[in-house]
Amino acid sequence: MAVIIFALLGLVIVAGTIGAYFWLGGFASSLSHQTTDLANFGSYVGGVAGPLLSFLALVAVVWTVRLQYELLERDRQRQLADQHVRWLDALYRDMQEILHAPLVTTAPQPSVTSLRAVLDKETDMMAIEPALFKGRLTELMELLGQYSEAVALYRDNITAYFDLKVFADRGARILDRIKPFHSTLGNMSPITIEFCDMHLRGDRSRKAAEALTRNTRR
């Protein structure tokens, strides 16, 4: 489309230059065959249309460079988005592995369960060795912190719509499962949970802590 526009502009410049020469009386008659008149006409066209066409060519070059820059910028944004998505997917897979990894109960009789079953309250937390449960939960919380930060970076650098909502919802569901067990993680866990909640919900700042009083998932 741009090529057609510049071609039409070039034709307009040439036609306008020739038309102006006739209109201003460059030829004594409608069309002169005198050598002097033809020489003057050639000088006029070269002197007027030449610079205008050169300027048009320069504008076309600038336009082409601008289009190339936009294409490169779009490609860079796409590559950056792909990198963020791979990072988020990798962290989410790691969290799922921890959630579904075998976890042995000690009471009332040995059996195999998972951290997710405990967080979903399908298995009693008291049936799990406390140190083992804390270790698994701490590892999950650390990954969730990285995941929440990655969501915030995706929101700032890529987009705040569409697939971001999917990523944020994934993290929010896991965070809501962890909240009832935050005391197992230690005294600093409310702060960590608050930051994760802010990243997932897109909040820049808060006047007071609120993550533990409601669900993170919208």
mmCIF file of C-alpha atoms in Angstrom:
data_model
loop_
_atom_site.group_PDB
_atom_site.id
_atom_site.type_symbol
_atom_site.label_atom_id
_atom_site.label_comp_id
_atom_site.label_asym_id
_atom_site.label_seq_id
_atom_site.Cartn_x
_atom_site.Cartn_y
_atom_site.Cartn_z
ATOM 1 C CA MET A 1 0.000 0.000 0.000
ATOM 2 C CA ALA A 2 2.796 2.415 0.865
ATOM 3 C CA VAL A 3 4.511 1.700 -2.486
ATOM 4 C CA ILE A 4 1.333 2.616 -4.374
ATOM 5 C CA ILE A 5 0.949 5.835 -2.385
ATOM 6 C CA PHE A 6 4.514 6.967 -3.080
ATOM 7 C CA ALA A 7 4.178 6.033 -6.782
ATOM 8 C CA LEU A 8 1.010 8.112 -7.070
ATOM 9 C CA LEU A 9 2.674 11.035 -5.309
ATOM 10 C CA GLY A 10 5.561 10.815 -7.778
ATOM 11 C CA LEU A 11 3.145 10.918 -10.723
ATOM 12 C CA VAL A 12 1.338 13.888 -9.190
ATOM 13 C CA ILE A 13 4.621 15.769 -8.795
ATOM 14 C CA VAL A 14 5.667 15.114 -12.405
ATOM 15 C CA ALA A 15 2.219 15.939 -13.810
ATOM 16 C CA GLY A 16 1.934 19.040 -11.646
ATOM 17 C CA THR A 17 5.373 20.256 -12.695
ATOM 18 C CA ILE A 18 4.596 19.835 -16.404
ATOM 19 C CA GLY A 19 1.133 21.340 -16.023
ATOM 20 C CA ALA A 20 2.504 24.345 -14.182
ATOM 21 C CA TYR A 21 5.012 24.956 -16.983
ATOM 22 C CA PHE A 22 2.237 25.108 -19.570
ATOM 23 C CA TRP A 23 0.001 27.175 -17.293
ATOM 24 C CA LEU A 24 2.728 29.729 -16.658
ATOM 25 C CA GLY A 25 3.314 30.083 -20.407
ATOM 26 C CA GLY A 26 6.586 28.280 -20.707
ATOM 27 C CA PHE A 27 5.732 27.485 -24.335
ATOM 28 C CA ALA A 28 4.659 30.193 -26.756
ATOM 29 C CA SER A 29 2.025 27.823 -28.155
ATOM 30 C CA SER A 30 0.293 24.774 -26.691
ATOM 31 C CA LEU A 31 3.276 22.636 -27.621
ATOM 32 C CA SER A 32 6.467 24.089 -29.008
ATOM 33 C CA HIS A 33 9.026 22.144 -31.022
ATOM 34 C CA GLN A 34 11.660 24.857 -30.805
ATOM 35 C CA THR A 35 14.987 23.602 -29.526
ATOM 36 C CA THR A 36 15.267 26.520 -27.124
ATOM 37 C CA ASP A 37 11.814 25.898 -25.666
ATOM 38 C CA LEU A 38 12.499 22.197 -25.237
ATOM 39 C CA ALA A 39 15.828 22.946 -23.553
ATOM 40 C CA ASN A 40 14.158 25.405 -21.204
ATOM 41 C CA PHE A 41 11.439 22.865 -20.478
ATOM 42 C CA GLY A 42 14.033 20.192 -19.666
ATOM 43 C CA SER A 43 15.891 22.565 -17.365
ATOM 44 C CA TYR A 44 12.635 23.521 -15.661
ATOM 45 C CA VAL A 45 11.535 19.924 -15.097
ATOM 46 C CA GLY A 46 14.980 18.923 -13.870
ATOM 47 C CA GLY A 47 15.233 21.925 -11.584
ATOM 48 C CA VAL A 48 11.737 21.672 -10.083
ATOM 49 C CA ALA A 49 10.629 18.048 -10.291
ATOM 50 C CA GLY A 50 14.092 16.646 -9.530
ATOM 51 C CA PRO A 51 14.387 18.045 -5.986
ATOM 52 C CA LEU A 52 10.735 17.215 -5.250
ATOM 53 C CA LEU A 53 11.195 13.622 -6.388
ATOM 54 C CA SER A 54 14.431 13.402 -4.388
ATOM 55 C CA PHE A 55 12.578 14.626 -1.310
ATOM 56 C CA LEU A 56 9.827 12.074 -1.946
ATOM 57 C CA ALA A 57 12.463 9.344 -2.264
ATOM 58 C CA LEU A 58 13.978 10.455 1.047
ATOM 59 C CA VAL A 59 10.555 10.302 2.706
ATOM 60 C CA ALA A 60 10.086 6.803 1.256
ATOM 61 C CA VAL A 61 13.433 5.709 2.708
ATOM 62 C CA VAL A 62 12.516 7.114 6.128
ATOM 63 C CA TRP A 63 9.145 5.373 5.932
ATOM 64 C CA THR A 64 10.823 2.075 5.045
ATOM 65 C CA VAL A 65 13.286 2.393 7.920
ATOM 66 C CA ARG A 66 10.410 3.140 10.281
ATOM 67 C CA LEU A 67 8.513 0.055 9.128
ATOM 68 C CA GLN A 68 11.622 -2.091 9.552
ATOM 69 C CA TYR A 69 12.106 -0.708 13.061
ATOM 70 C CA GLU A 70 8.493 -1.525 13.942
ATOM 71 C CA LEU A 71 8.920 -5.066 12.618
ATOM 72 C CA LEU A 72 12.112 -5.522 14.634
ATOM 73 C CA GLU A 73 10.403 -4.136 17.736
ATOM 74 C CA ARG A 74 7.474 -6.517 17.300
ATOM 75 C CA ASP A 75 9.875 -9.418 16.880
ATOM 76 C CA ARG A 76 11.746 -8.364 20.023
ATOM 77 C CA GLN A 77 8.486 -8.131 21.970
ATOM 78 C CA ARG A 78 7.435 -11.564 20.729
ATOM 79 C CA GLN A 79 10.761 -13.101 21.751
ATOM 80 C CA LEU A 80 10.549 -11.404 25.162
ATOM 81 C CA ALA A 81 7.003 -12.683 25.620
ATOM 82 C CA ASP A 82 8.090 -16.213 24.677
ATOM 83 C CA GLN A 83 10.920 -16.060 27.220
ATOM 84 C CA HIS A 84 8.517 -14.946 29.957
ATOM 85 C CA VAL A 85 6.033 -17.681 29.073
ATOM 86 C CA ARG A 86 8.749 -20.359 29.167
ATOM 87 C CA TRP A 87 9.894 -19.045 32.556
ATOM 88 C CA LEU A 88 6.348 -19.080 33.957
ATOM 89 C CA ASP A 89 5.613 -22.539 32.572
ATOM 90 C CA ALA A 90 8.849 -23.953 33.995
ATOM 91 C CA LEU A 91 8.106 -22.559 37.468
ATOM 92 C CA TYR A 92 4.538 -23.825 37.336
ATOM 93 C CA ARG A 93 5.721 -27.326 36.380
ATOM 94 C CA ASP A 94 8.159 -27.300 39.300
ATOM 95 C CA MET A 95 5.360 -26.315 41.683
ATOM 96 C CA GLN A 96 3.125 -29.062 40.330
ATOM 97 C CA GLU A 97 5.904 -31.601 40.859
ATOM 98 C CA ILE A 98 6.185 -30.580 44.507
ATOM 99 C CA LEU A 99 2.415 -30.632 44.968
ATOM 100 C CA HIS A 100 2.072 -34.141 43.549
ATOM 101 C CA ALA A 101 5.328 -35.688 44.805
ATOM 102 C CA PRO A 102 4.768 -38.733 47.070
ATOM 103 C CA LEU A 103 4.446 -37.875 50.746
ATOM 104 C CA VAL A 104 4.401 -40.681 53.328
ATOM 105 C CA THR A 105 2.022 -40.479 56.274
ATOM 106 C CA THR A 106 3.005 -41.772 59.702
ATOM 107 C CA ALA A 107 -0.415 -42.203 61.306
ATOM 108 C CA PRO A 108 -2.674 -43.988 61.782
ATOM 109 C CA GLN A 109 -0.806 -46.280 59.398
ATOM 110 C CA PRO A 110 1.855 -45.628 56.762
ATOM 111 C CA SER A 111 0.467 -44.633 53.382
ATOM 112 C CA VAL A 112 1.374 -42.463 50.433
ATOM 113 C CA THR A 113 -0.262 -39.105 49.868
ATOM 114 C CA SER A 114 0.813 -35.743 48.435
ATOM 115 C CA LEU A 115 1.288 -32.169 49.528
ATOM 116 C CA ARG A 116 -1.705 -31.155 47.443
ATOM 117 C CA ALA A 117 -3.892 -33.638 49.310
ATOM 118 C CA VAL A 118 -2.806 -32.055 52.588
ATOM 119 C CA LEU A 119 -3.384 -28.497 51.336
ATOM 120 C CA ASP A 120 -6.802 -29.534 50.010
ATOM 121 C CA LYS A 121 -7.459 -31.079 53.453
ATOM 122 C CA GLU A 122 -7.990 -34.514 52.001
ATOM 123 C CA THR A 123 -5.190 -35.744 54.285
ATOM 124 C CA ASP A 124 -4.714 -34.593 57.874
ATOM 125 C CA MET A 125 -1.574 -32.487 58.318
ATOM 126 C CA MET A 126 -0.904 -34.234 61.637
ATOM 127 C CA ALA A 127 -0.404 -37.505 59.753
ATOM 128 C CA ILE A 128 2.719 -36.107 58.063
ATOM 129 C CA GLU A 129 6.152 -35.813 59.633
ATOM 130 C CA PRO A 130 6.313 -32.092 60.612
ATOM 131 C CA ALA A 131 9.836 -31.507 59.324
ATOM 132 C CA LEU A 132 9.034 -33.153 55.983
ATOM 133 C CA PHE A 133 5.802 -31.199 55.593
ATOM 134 C CA LYS A 134 7.510 -27.910 56.437
ATOM 135 C CA GLY A 135 10.325 -28.629 53.996
ATOM 136 C CA ARG A 136 7.940 -29.352 51.124
ATOM 137 C CA LEU A 137 5.761 -26.348 51.923
ATOM 138 C CA THR A 138 8.775 -24.038 52.194
ATOM 139 C CA GLU A 139 10.074 -25.207 48.826
ATOM 140 C CA LEU A 140 6.648 -24.617 47.274
ATOM 141 C CA MET A 141 6.448 -21.139 48.805
ATOM 142 C CA GLU A 142 9.870 -20.199 47.430
ATOM 143 C CA LEU A 143 8.863 -21.259 43.924
ATOM 144 C CA LEU A 144 5.557 -19.438 44.251
ATOM 145 C CA GLY A 145 7.443 -16.270 45.213
ATOM 146 C CA GLN A 146 9.506 -16.530 42.013
ATOM 147 C CA TYR A 147 6.385 -17.320 40.007
ATOM 148 C CA SER A 148 4.505 -14.311 41.407
ATOM 149 C CA GLU A 149 7.418 -12.028 40.580
ATOM 150 C CA ALA A 150 7.492 -13.443 37.039
ATOM 151 C CA VAL A 151 3.773 -12.656 36.697
ATOM 152 C CA ALA A 152 4.430 -9.055 37.767
ATOM 153 C CA LEU A 153 7.258 -8.725 35.232
ATOM 154 C CA TYR A 154 5.036 -10.185 32.513
ATOM 155 C CA ARG A 155 2.357 -7.639 33.367
ATOM 156 C CA ASP A 156 4.826 -4.724 33.202
ATOM 157 C CA ASN A 157 6.778 -5.796 30.114
ATOM 158 C CA ILE A 158 4.326 -7.735 27.953
ATOM 159 C CA THR A 159 0.619 -7.275 28.608
ATOM 160 C CA ALA A 160 -1.875 -6.965 31.413
ATOM 161 C CA TYR A 161 -4.580 -8.872 29.552
ATOM 162 C CA PHE A 162 -5.391 -12.241 28.001
ATOM 163 C CA ASP A 163 -2.871 -14.946 28.968
ATOM 164 C CA LEU A 164 -1.681 -12.954 32.017
ATOM 165 C CA LYS A 165 -5.011 -13.709 33.683
ATOM 166 C CA VAL A 166 -4.359 -17.424 33.232
ATOM 167 C CA PHE A 167 -0.886 -17.181 34.785
ATOM 168 C CA ALA A 168 -2.123 -15.043 37.688
ATOM 169 C CA ASP A 169 -5.025 -17.413 38.336
ATOM 170 C CA ARG A 170 -2.680 -20.411 38.491
ATOM 171 C CA GLY A 171 -0.546 -18.749 41.131
ATOM 172 C CA ALA A 172 -3.562 -17.463 43.071
ATOM 173 C CA ARG A 173 -5.049 -20.956 43.395
ATOM 174 C CA ILE A 174 -1.825 -22.299 44.891
ATOM 175 C CA LEU A 175 -1.417 -19.305 47.208
ATOM 176 C CA ASP A 176 -4.967 -19.696 48.514
ATOM 177 C CA ARG A 177 -4.167 -23.334 49.345
ATOM 178 C CA ILE A 178 -1.041 -22.322 51.269
ATOM 179 C CA LYS A 179 -2.616 -19.534 53.355
ATOM 180 C CA PRO A 180 -4.317 -21.762 55.976
ATOM 181 C CA PHE A 181 -0.920 -23.374 56.675
ATOM 182 C CA HIS A 182 1.179 -20.196 56.791
ATOM 183 C CA SER A 183 2.056 -20.683 60.472
ATOM 184 C CA THR A 184 4.090 -23.740 59.445
ATOM 185 C CA LEU A 185 6.341 -21.491 57.349
ATOM 186 C CA GLY A 186 7.388 -19.226 60.222
ATOM 187 C CA ASN A 187 6.851 -15.646 61.344
ATOM 188 C CA MET A 188 7.945 -14.084 58.046
ATOM 189 C CA SER A 189 5.431 -16.010 55.959
ATOM 190 C CA PRO A 190 2.665 -13.350 56.150
ATOM 191 C CA ILE A 191 5.020 -10.832 54.519
ATOM 192 C CA THR A 192 5.964 -13.283 51.768
ATOM 193 C CA ILE A 193 2.317 -14.124 51.172
ATOM 194 C CA GLU A 194 1.444 -10.425 51.031
ATOM 195 C CA PHE A 195 4.050 -9.742 48.351
ATOM 196 C CA CYS A 196 2.926 -12.768 46.330
ATOM 197 C CA ASP A 197 -0.659 -11.567 46.583
ATOM 198 C CA MET A 198 0.315 -8.072 45.405
ATOM 199 C CA HIS A 199 2.247 -9.430 42.432
ATOM 200 C CA LEU A 200 -0.562 -11.745 41.385
ATOM 201 C CA ARG A 201 -3.280 -9.102 41.721
ATOM 202 C CA GLY A 202 -1.211 -6.290 40.210
ATOM 203 C CA ASP A 203 -1.134 -4.017 43.272
ATOM 204 C CA ARG A 204 1.762 -1.574 43.542
ATOM 205 C CA SER A 205 1.319 -0.722 47.213
ATOM 206 C CA ARG A 206 -1.038 -1.233 50.142
ATOM 207 C CA LYS A 207 -1.881 0.709 53.256
ATOM 208 C CA ALA A 208 -2.366 -2.460 55.303
ATOM 209 C CA ALA A 209 -1.915 -6.216 54.976
ATOM 210 C CA GLU A 210 -4.965 -7.961 53.565
ATOM 211 C CA ALA A 211 -3.844 -11.109 51.768
ATOM 212 C CA LEU A 212 -4.626 -13.447 54.679
ATOM 213 C CA THR A 213 -8.130 -12.017 55.133
ATOM 214 C CA ARG A 214 -9.456 -12.999 51.697
ATOM 215 C CA ASN A 215 -8.795 -15.148 48.656
ATOM 216 C CA THR A 216 -6.145 -14.049 46.192
ATOM 217 C CA ARG A 217 -8.047 -15.597 43.309
ATOM 218 C CA ARG A 218 -10.560 -13.104 41.926
#
